mmCIF file of C-alpha atoms and ligand atoms in Angstrom:
data_model
loop_
_atom_site.group_PDB
_atom_site.id
_atom_site.type_symbol
_atom_site.label_atom_id
_atom_site.label_comp_id
_atom_site.label_asym_id
_atom_site.label_seq_id
_atom_site.Cartn_x
_atom_site.Cartn_y
_atom_site.Cartn_z
ATOM 1 C CA MET A 24 151.562 -22.347 36.657
ATOM 2 C CA GLU A 25 149.468 -24.002 39.297
ATOM 3 C CA ILE A 26 152.329 -26.159 40.514
ATOM 4 C CA ILE A 27 154.283 -23.061 41.517
ATOM 5 C CA ASN A 28 151.508 -21.960 43.857
ATOM 6 C CA LYS A 29 151.352 -25.445 45.339
ATOM 7 C CA ILE A 30 155.083 -25.314 46.070
ATOM 8 C CA LYS A 31 154.666 -21.858 47.577
ATOM 9 C CA ALA A 32 151.858 -23.141 49.821
ATOM 10 C CA GLU A 33 154.045 -26.000 51.106
ATOM 11 C CA ILE A 34 156.908 -23.603 51.812
ATOM 12 C CA GLU A 35 154.537 -21.379 53.769
ATOM 13 C CA LYS A 36 153.098 -24.350 55.661
ATOM 14 C CA HIS A 37 156.454 -25.591 56.970
ATOM 15 C CA GLU A 38 158.788 -23.964 59.471
ATOM 16 C CA THR A 39 161.786 -26.078 58.510
ATOM 17 C CA ILE A 40 162.796 -26.712 54.916
ATOM 18 C CA ILE A 41 165.625 -29.060 53.974
ATOM 19 C CA LEU A 42 167.054 -29.008 50.470
ATOM 20 C CA HIS A 43 168.734 -31.958 48.788
ATOM 21 C CA ARG A 44 170.281 -32.484 45.331
ATOM 22 C CA HIS A 45 172.309 -35.129 43.491
ATOM 23 C CA ILE A 46 175.641 -36.644 44.490
ATOM 24 C CA ILE A 47 178.816 -35.346 42.783
ATOM 25 C CA PRO A 48 177.127 -31.944 42.512
ATOM 26 C CA ASP A 49 177.600 -29.605 39.568
ATOM 27 C CA GLY A 50 176.810 -25.935 39.056
ATOM 28 C CA ASP A 51 173.121 -26.622 38.511
ATOM 29 C CA ALA A 52 172.824 -28.825 41.602
ATOM 30 C CA TYR A 53 174.336 -26.020 43.686
ATOM 31 C CA GLY A 54 172.391 -23.318 41.862
ATOM 32 C CA SER A 55 169.004 -24.923 42.396
ATOM 33 C CA GLN A 56 169.656 -26.063 45.967
ATOM 34 C CA LEU A 57 171.558 -23.104 47.431
ATOM 35 C CA GLY A 58 169.713 -20.643 45.227
ATOM 36 C CA LEU A 59 166.386 -21.864 46.581
ATOM 37 C CA LYS A 60 167.788 -21.790 50.109
ATOM 38 C CA TYR A 61 168.770 -18.131 49.874
ATOM 39 C CA LEU A 62 165.520 -17.185 48.143
ATOM 40 C CA ILE A 63 163.397 -18.747 50.885
ATOM 41 C CA LYS A 64 165.598 -17.239 53.596
ATOM 42 C CA GLU A 65 165.228 -13.776 52.072
ATOM 43 C CA ASN A 66 161.475 -13.980 51.516
ATOM 44 C CA TYR A 67 160.575 -15.940 54.652
ATOM 45 C CA PRO A 68 163.224 -14.825 57.188
ATOM 46 C CA ASP A 69 161.642 -16.756 60.066
ATOM 47 C CA LYS A 70 162.003 -20.150 58.438
ATOM 48 C CA GLU A 71 164.888 -22.490 59.033
ATOM 49 C CA VAL A 72 166.295 -23.485 55.630
ATOM 50 C CA LEU A 73 169.078 -26.034 55.332
ATOM 51 C CA ALA A 74 171.062 -27.418 52.404
ATOM 52 C CA VAL A 75 172.521 -30.889 52.910
ATOM 53 C CA GLY A 76 175.000 -33.113 51.063
ATOM 54 C CA LEU A 77 178.762 -33.170 50.639
ATOM 55 C CA ASP A 78 180.605 -30.048 49.571
ATOM 56 C CA ILE A 79 182.593 -30.237 46.365
ATOM 57 C CA ASN A 80 185.889 -28.391 46.276
ATOM 58 C CA TYR A 81 185.709 -26.690 42.910
ATOM 59 C CA LEU A 82 182.365 -25.069 43.739
ATOM 60 C CA ASN A 83 183.507 -23.485 47.001
ATOM 61 C CA PHE A 84 183.283 -20.068 45.333
ATOM 62 C CA ILE A 85 179.536 -20.653 44.886
ATOM 63 C CA GLY A 86 178.737 -21.622 48.455
ATOM 64 C CA SER A 87 178.768 -24.428 50.967
ATOM 65 C CA MET A 88 176.419 -26.901 52.610
ATOM 66 C CA ASP A 89 175.017 -26.961 56.131
ATOM 67 C CA ARG A 90 176.790 -29.489 58.301
ATOM 68 C CA ASN A 91 175.543 -31.556 61.232
ATOM 69 C CA VAL A 92 171.889 -31.470 60.273
ATOM 70 C CA SER A 93 170.394 -33.927 62.778
ATOM 71 C CA ASP A 94 167.807 -36.600 62.005
ATOM 72 C CA ALA A 95 165.413 -34.821 64.374
ATOM 73 C CA THR A 96 165.477 -31.756 62.114
ATOM 74 C CA TYR A 97 163.488 -33.785 59.587
ATOM 75 C CA ASN A 98 160.499 -34.089 61.915
ATOM 76 C CA ASN A 99 157.737 -31.996 60.338
ATOM 77 C CA ALA A 100 160.145 -30.607 57.752
ATOM 78 C CA LEU A 101 159.471 -29.932 54.086
ATOM 79 C CA VAL A 102 162.103 -31.627 51.928
ATOM 80 C CA ILE A 103 162.754 -30.409 48.384
ATOM 81 C CA VAL A 104 165.043 -32.425 46.101
ATOM 82 C CA THR A 105 166.365 -30.470 43.126
ATOM 83 C CA ASP A 106 168.145 -31.509 39.915
ATOM 84 C CA CYS A 107 167.942 -35.235 40.636
ATOM 85 C CA GLY A 108 165.963 -37.719 38.525
ATOM 86 C CA ASN A 109 166.275 -40.821 40.679
ATOM 87 C CA THR A 110 166.338 -41.520 44.402
ATOM 88 C CA GLU A 111 169.609 -43.522 44.382
ATOM 89 C CA ARG A 112 171.498 -40.416 43.316
ATOM 90 C CA ILE A 113 170.134 -38.135 46.037
ATOM 91 C CA ASP A 114 172.920 -36.901 48.274
ATOM 92 C CA ASP A 115 171.944 -37.767 51.846
ATOM 93 C CA GLN A 116 169.411 -40.578 51.814
ATOM 94 C CA ARG A 117 167.434 -39.054 54.686
ATOM 95 C CA PHE A 118 165.388 -37.155 52.079
ATOM 96 C CA ALA A 119 162.328 -39.326 52.793
ATOM 97 C CA MET A 120 162.327 -38.593 56.538
ATOM 98 C CA GLY A 121 160.484 -35.286 56.325
ATOM 99 C CA ASN A 122 156.788 -34.488 56.543
ATOM 100 C CA PHE A 123 156.351 -33.625 52.853
ATOM 101 C CA LEU A 124 158.566 -34.274 49.823
ATOM 102 C CA ILE A 125 158.821 -32.230 46.622
ATOM 103 C CA LYS A 126 160.734 -33.252 43.502
ATOM 104 C CA LEU A 127 161.880 -30.290 41.391
ATOM 105 C CA ASP A 128 163.774 -31.426 38.317
ATOM 106 C CA HIS A 129 164.445 -31.025 34.614
ATOM 107 C CA HIS A 130 165.678 -34.579 33.870
ATOM 108 C CA PRO A 131 163.326 -37.084 32.222
ATOM 109 C CA ASN A 132 161.052 -38.370 34.980
ATOM 110 C CA ALA A 133 162.583 -41.872 35.115
ATOM 111 C CA THR A 134 161.816 -42.345 38.803
ATOM 112 C CA PRO A 135 158.805 -40.364 39.957
ATOM 113 C CA PHE A 136 158.993 -39.668 43.700
ATOM 114 C CA GLY A 137 157.634 -37.273 46.282
ATOM 115 C CA ASP A 138 154.241 -35.985 47.390
ATOM 116 C CA LEU A 139 154.450 -33.253 44.781
ATOM 117 C CA MET A 140 156.442 -33.199 41.548
ATOM 118 C CA TRP A 141 157.482 -30.333 39.338
ATOM 119 C CA VAL A 142 159.366 -32.094 36.563
ATOM 120 C CA ASP A 143 159.751 -30.266 33.272
ATOM 121 C CA THR A 144 162.371 -31.237 30.695
ATOM 122 C CA SER A 145 161.726 -28.045 28.730
ATOM 123 C CA PHE A 146 163.927 -26.136 31.191
ATOM 124 C CA THR A 147 167.692 -25.966 30.575
ATOM 125 C CA SER A 148 168.342 -26.519 34.246
ATOM 126 C CA ALA A 149 166.804 -26.922 37.653
ATOM 127 C CA SER A 150 168.337 -23.517 38.347
ATOM 128 C CA GLU A 151 166.247 -21.998 35.560
ATOM 129 C CA MET A 152 163.175 -23.545 37.225
ATOM 130 C CA VAL A 153 164.137 -21.986 40.574
ATOM 131 C CA GLY A 154 164.777 -18.623 38.888
ATOM 132 C CA TYR A 155 161.430 -18.900 37.105
ATOM 133 C CA LEU A 156 159.704 -19.710 40.403
ATOM 134 C CA ALA A 157 161.223 -16.607 42.006
ATOM 135 C CA LYS A 158 160.184 -14.474 39.021
ATOM 136 C CA GLU A 159 156.612 -15.784 38.947
ATOM 137 C CA LEU A 160 156.176 -15.380 42.721
ATOM 138 C CA ASN A 161 157.716 -11.902 42.672
ATOM 139 C CA TRP A 162 160.209 -12.958 45.301
ATOM 140 C CA LYS A 163 162.968 -10.630 46.361
ATOM 141 C CA ILE A 164 166.259 -11.830 44.923
ATOM 142 C CA THR A 165 169.506 -10.930 46.680
ATOM 143 C CA PRO A 166 172.665 -10.545 44.558
ATOM 144 C CA GLN A 167 173.988 -13.686 46.265
ATOM 145 C CA ALA A 168 170.958 -15.757 45.229
ATOM 146 C CA GLY A 169 170.929 -14.220 41.736
ATOM 147 C CA ARG A 170 174.587 -15.086 41.206
ATOM 148 C CA ILE A 171 174.246 -18.691 42.383
ATOM 149 C CA ILE A 172 171.177 -19.406 40.253
ATOM 150 C CA TYR A 173 172.591 -17.656 37.188
ATOM 151 C CA HIS A 174 175.768 -19.741 37.563
ATOM 152 C CA GLY A 175 173.638 -22.899 37.597
ATOM 153 C CA ILE A 176 171.825 -21.897 34.409
ATOM 154 C CA LEU A 177 175.033 -20.919 32.639
ATOM 155 C CA THR A 178 176.796 -24.205 33.439
ATOM 156 C CA ASP A 179 173.920 -26.555 32.551
ATOM 157 C CA SER A 180 172.995 -24.653 29.387
ATOM 158 C CA ILE A 181 176.674 -24.446 28.389
ATOM 159 C CA ARG A 182 176.450 -20.666 28.152
ATOM 160 C CA PHE A 183 173.008 -20.833 26.502
ATOM 161 C CA LEU A 184 174.243 -23.148 23.757
ATOM 162 C CA ILE A 185 172.045 -26.218 24.312
ATOM 163 C CA GLU A 186 168.867 -26.673 22.315
ATOM 164 C CA ALA A 187 166.644 -26.348 25.415
ATOM 165 C CA THR A 188 167.600 -22.640 25.588
ATOM 166 C CA THR A 189 164.426 -20.574 25.065
ATOM 167 C CA PRO A 190 163.271 -16.974 25.428
ATOM 168 C CA ARG A 191 162.211 -18.007 28.934
ATOM 169 C CA THR A 192 165.802 -19.016 29.774
ATOM 170 C CA LEU A 193 167.095 -15.592 28.785
ATOM 171 C CA GLU A 194 164.220 -13.818 30.549
ATOM 172 C CA VAL A 195 164.988 -15.674 33.768
ATOM 173 C CA ALA A 196 168.696 -14.884 33.364
ATOM 174 C CA ALA A 197 167.907 -11.205 32.778
ATOM 175 C CA HIS A 198 165.616 -11.172 35.801
ATOM 176 C CA LEU A 199 168.361 -12.672 37.969
ATOM 177 C CA LEU A 200 170.884 -10.160 36.671
ATOM 178 C CA LYS A 201 168.642 -7.343 37.942
ATOM 179 C CA SER A 202 169.477 -8.501 41.479
ATOM 180 C CA GLY A 203 172.739 -6.646 40.972
ATOM 181 C CA PHE A 204 175.482 -9.267 41.258
ATOM 182 C CA ASP A 205 178.757 -8.673 39.434
ATOM 183 C CA LEU A 206 178.295 -10.567 36.167
ATOM 184 C CA ASN A 207 181.727 -9.809 34.804
ATOM 185 C CA ALA A 208 183.499 -10.908 37.975
ATOM 186 C CA LEU A 209 181.536 -14.168 37.944
ATOM 187 C CA HIS A 210 182.399 -14.863 34.306
ATOM 188 C CA LEU A 211 186.081 -14.173 34.963
ATOM 189 C CA GLU A 212 186.018 -16.534 37.911
ATOM 190 C CA MET A 213 184.191 -19.280 35.995
ATOM 191 C CA TYR A 214 186.258 -19.270 32.852
ATOM 192 C CA ASN A 215 189.674 -18.448 34.224
ATOM 193 C CA LYS A 216 192.018 -21.251 33.174
ATOM 194 C CA LYS A 217 195.388 -22.386 34.408
ATOM 195 C CA PHE A 218 198.082 -22.854 31.785
ATOM 196 C CA SER A 219 198.423 -26.454 32.976
ATOM 197 C CA ASP A 220 194.737 -27.013 32.103
ATOM 198 C CA LEU A 221 195.511 -26.002 28.550
ATOM 199 C CA GLN A 222 198.486 -28.351 28.448
ATOM 200 C CA LEU A 223 196.350 -31.189 29.749
ATOM 201 C CA GLN A 224 193.719 -30.407 27.115
ATOM 202 C CA SER A 225 196.369 -30.657 24.437
ATOM 203 C CA GLU A 226 197.414 -34.108 25.791
ATOM 204 C CA LEU A 227 193.786 -35.231 25.700
ATOM 205 C CA ILE A 228 193.291 -33.958 22.163
ATOM 206 C CA LYS A 229 196.542 -35.584 21.045
ATOM 207 C CA THR A 230 195.343 -38.981 22.261
ATOM 208 C CA ALA A 231 191.671 -38.545 21.280
ATOM 209 C CA LYS A 232 190.201 -41.149 18.949
ATOM 210 C CA LEU A 233 187.655 -40.497 16.244
ATOM 211 C CA GLU A 234 186.055 -43.327 14.312
ATOM 212 C CA ASP A 235 182.668 -43.863 12.676
ATOM 213 C CA GLY A 236 181.174 -40.692 14.108
ATOM 214 C CA VAL A 237 182.247 -41.419 17.673
ATOM 215 C CA GLY A 238 184.983 -39.488 19.423
ATOM 216 C CA HIS A 239 186.429 -40.343 22.788
ATOM 217 C CA ILE A 240 189.094 -39.233 25.208
ATOM 218 C CA ILE A 241 190.533 -40.943 28.266
ATOM 219 C CA LEU A 242 191.615 -39.009 31.330
ATOM 220 C CA THR A 243 194.029 -41.435 32.997
ATOM 221 C CA ASP A 244 195.343 -41.527 36.529
ATOM 222 C CA GLU A 245 198.801 -40.635 35.182
ATOM 223 C CA LEU A 246 197.451 -37.444 33.624
ATOM 224 C CA ILE A 247 195.544 -36.572 36.809
ATOM 225 C CA HIS A 248 198.789 -36.781 38.769
ATOM 226 C CA GLN A 249 201.019 -35.179 36.161
ATOM 227 C CA TYR A 250 198.754 -32.138 35.927
ATOM 228 C CA ARG A 251 197.802 -32.082 39.614
ATOM 229 C CA LEU A 252 194.098 -32.265 38.889
ATOM 230 C CA ARG A 253 191.745 -33.118 41.740
ATOM 231 C CA TYR A 254 189.494 -36.107 41.163
ATOM 232 C CA ASP A 255 186.430 -33.935 41.669
ATOM 233 C CA GLU A 256 187.485 -31.976 38.569
ATOM 234 C CA ASN A 257 187.384 -35.046 36.340
ATOM 235 C CA GLY A 258 184.174 -33.950 34.637
ATOM 236 C CA LYS A 259 185.462 -30.759 33.143
ATOM 237 C CA PHE A 260 186.559 -32.143 29.790
ATOM 238 C CA ALA A 261 183.176 -33.587 28.834
ATOM 239 C CA ASN A 262 182.773 -31.050 26.032
ATOM 240 C CA LEU A 263 186.297 -31.028 24.698
ATOM 241 C CA LEU A 264 185.187 -32.805 21.517
ATOM 242 C CA SER A 265 181.964 -30.834 21.036
ATOM 243 C CA GLY A 266 181.064 -29.108 17.808
ATOM 244 C CA ILE A 267 183.502 -31.060 15.645
ATOM 245 C CA ASP A 268 182.588 -32.002 12.115
ATOM 246 C CA GLY A 269 181.845 -35.706 11.864
ATOM 247 C CA VAL A 270 181.634 -36.272 15.625
ATOM 248 C CA GLU A 271 178.067 -37.362 16.367
ATOM 249 C CA ILE A 272 178.699 -38.775 19.823
ATOM 250 C CA TRP A 273 181.637 -37.858 22.019
ATOM 251 C CA ILE A 274 182.521 -39.732 25.176
ATOM 252 C CA THR A 275 184.865 -38.901 28.020
ATOM 253 C CA PHE A 276 186.251 -41.650 30.247
ATOM 254 C CA ALA A 277 187.720 -40.066 33.371
ATOM 255 C CA ILE A 278 189.413 -41.923 36.196
ATOM 256 C CA ARG A 279 187.859 -41.578 39.652
ATOM 257 C CA GLU A 280 189.479 -41.701 43.040
ATOM 258 C CA ASP A 281 188.195 -45.282 43.517
ATOM 259 C CA GLN A 282 189.897 -46.178 40.194
ATOM 260 C CA ARG A 283 186.593 -46.727 38.412
ATOM 261 C CA TYR A 284 185.741 -44.492 35.455
ATOM 262 C CA ARG A 285 183.262 -41.684 35.130
ATOM 263 C CA VAL A 286 181.727 -41.763 31.645
ATOM 264 C CA GLU A 287 180.254 -38.618 30.104
ATOM 265 C CA PHE A 288 178.221 -38.982 26.921
ATOM 266 C CA ARG A 289 177.390 -36.028 24.700
ATOM 267 C CA SER A 290 175.752 -35.754 21.300
ATOM 268 C CA LYS A 291 174.352 -33.236 18.864
ATOM 269 C CA ARG A 292 171.243 -35.302 18.121
ATOM 270 C CA PHE A 293 171.473 -38.914 19.357
ATOM 271 C CA ALA A 294 169.697 -39.885 22.572
ATOM 272 C CA VAL A 295 172.854 -40.928 24.407
ATOM 273 C CA ASN A 296 170.988 -41.379 27.689
ATOM 274 C CA GLY A 297 169.902 -44.712 26.168
ATOM 275 C CA ILE A 298 173.522 -45.911 26.146
ATOM 276 C CA ALA A 299 174.123 -44.480 29.620
ATOM 277 C CA THR A 300 171.081 -46.357 30.932
ATOM 278 C CA ASN A 301 172.456 -49.629 29.516
ATOM 279 C CA TRP A 302 175.452 -49.091 31.821
ATOM 280 C CA GLY A 303 173.506 -48.236 34.940
ATOM 281 C CA GLY A 304 173.618 -44.467 34.418
ATOM 282 C CA GLY A 305 171.202 -41.955 32.948
ATOM 283 C CA GLY A 306 170.651 -38.294 32.217
ATOM 284 C CA HIS A 307 169.363 -36.063 29.470
ATOM 285 C CA LYS A 308 168.839 -36.991 25.848
ATOM 286 C CA LEU A 309 171.987 -35.220 24.650
ATOM 287 C CA ALA A 310 174.058 -35.252 27.852
ATOM 288 C CA ALA A 311 174.258 -38.295 30.083
ATOM 289 C CA GLY A 312 176.624 -40.150 32.366
ATOM 290 C CA ALA A 313 177.499 -43.495 33.904
ATOM 291 C CA ILE A 314 180.199 -45.143 36.003
ATOM 292 C CA ILE A 315 182.132 -48.200 34.774
ATOM 293 C CA ASP A 316 184.820 -50.441 36.224
ATOM 294 C CA ASN A 317 187.563 -50.515 33.603
ATOM 295 C CA LEU A 318 188.758 -49.608 30.127
ATOM 296 C CA GLU A 319 187.613 -52.949 28.688
ATOM 297 C CA GLN A 320 184.085 -51.741 29.332
ATOM 298 C CA ALA A 321 185.048 -48.406 27.779
ATOM 299 C CA LYS A 322 185.897 -50.211 24.541
ATOM 300 C CA MET A 323 182.504 -51.899 24.576
ATOM 301 C CA ILE A 324 180.803 -48.557 25.096
ATOM 302 C CA VAL A 325 182.619 -47.006 22.141
ATOM 303 C CA GLN A 326 181.521 -49.953 19.976
ATOM 304 C CA GLU A 327 177.961 -49.543 21.177
ATOM 305 C CA ALA A 328 178.003 -45.828 20.353
ATOM 306 C CA LYS A 329 179.328 -46.560 16.869
ATOM 307 C CA ALA A 330 176.489 -49.019 16.312
ATOM 308 C CA TRP A 331 174.014 -46.339 17.410
ATOM 309 C CA VAL A 332 175.396 -43.842 14.938
ATOM 310 C CA LYS A 333 175.372 -46.454 12.173
ATOM 311 C CA LYS A 334 171.743 -47.393 12.788
ATOM 312 C CA GLY A 335 170.717 -43.795 13.396
ATOM 313 C CA LYS A 336 169.402 -45.017 16.726
ATOM 314 C CA GLY A 337 167.910 -42.592 19.162
ATOM 315 C CA GLU A 338 167.941 -39.737 16.677
HETATM 316 MN MN1 MN B 423 170.825 -30.017 35.965
#
């Protein structure tokens, strides 16, 4: 791929490289950003490579961000933004202050930006793109980098379950695994559950609603407190209603610290990013998100989803 060589050339041209990704980061945001950081550091040891944005608690076991990156650092720097479709969602809005800007993403290209774009929705994850880049360029991959990138692929692909999973996905994963990180230890760490999580899941399932092909659950503030969940963990039930007969679209409304609601849309075949966009959000065809103010709006969203299923819209 020609684009990969262009990215390589920009990396080689710049002494300082600053990596950004989306706000409220997930495994793929970390995997693509920190993974790329460690890859460049390993293969170009003389370069200064920094990852900016806020840390998120539940991903501490994956890595952490660089703090106190000054504005002056951006002078003559290469900036690469990973896993982020639109500029409003980029964590740390200084992304445009560098010398050259690259967008590396697997979301639909709703907002093109940057001097160079590698946007390809055929990848499961931005992490898969970074892993592919490393494979194609024959870069050395440390176990640390391999683990971080593999984690990003596994989370975004839902353990290789989503339809975007291809032979390439598994080849990249296999290539990363050759770096020698402890796969079993990582899996144990990722999927270890607390008993209270299971109890909370049972509360959510008990109060779940299913009507006209649309399922939804509401994670309330009461539940967050009762089960001592942190607000930054409010996205982890987005797939609780997946794979259920008769559920075409499933929606999770989860309370945020600011008392607004995070909305996660999922579907087997309906383009739910269309609904998310109507509410100021966005995302992938079958997995999208938005933020709303209250549960009145949640009701409207459920009605809208039902109408979509009825009309076969976005199939
Ligand atoms: Mn992603």
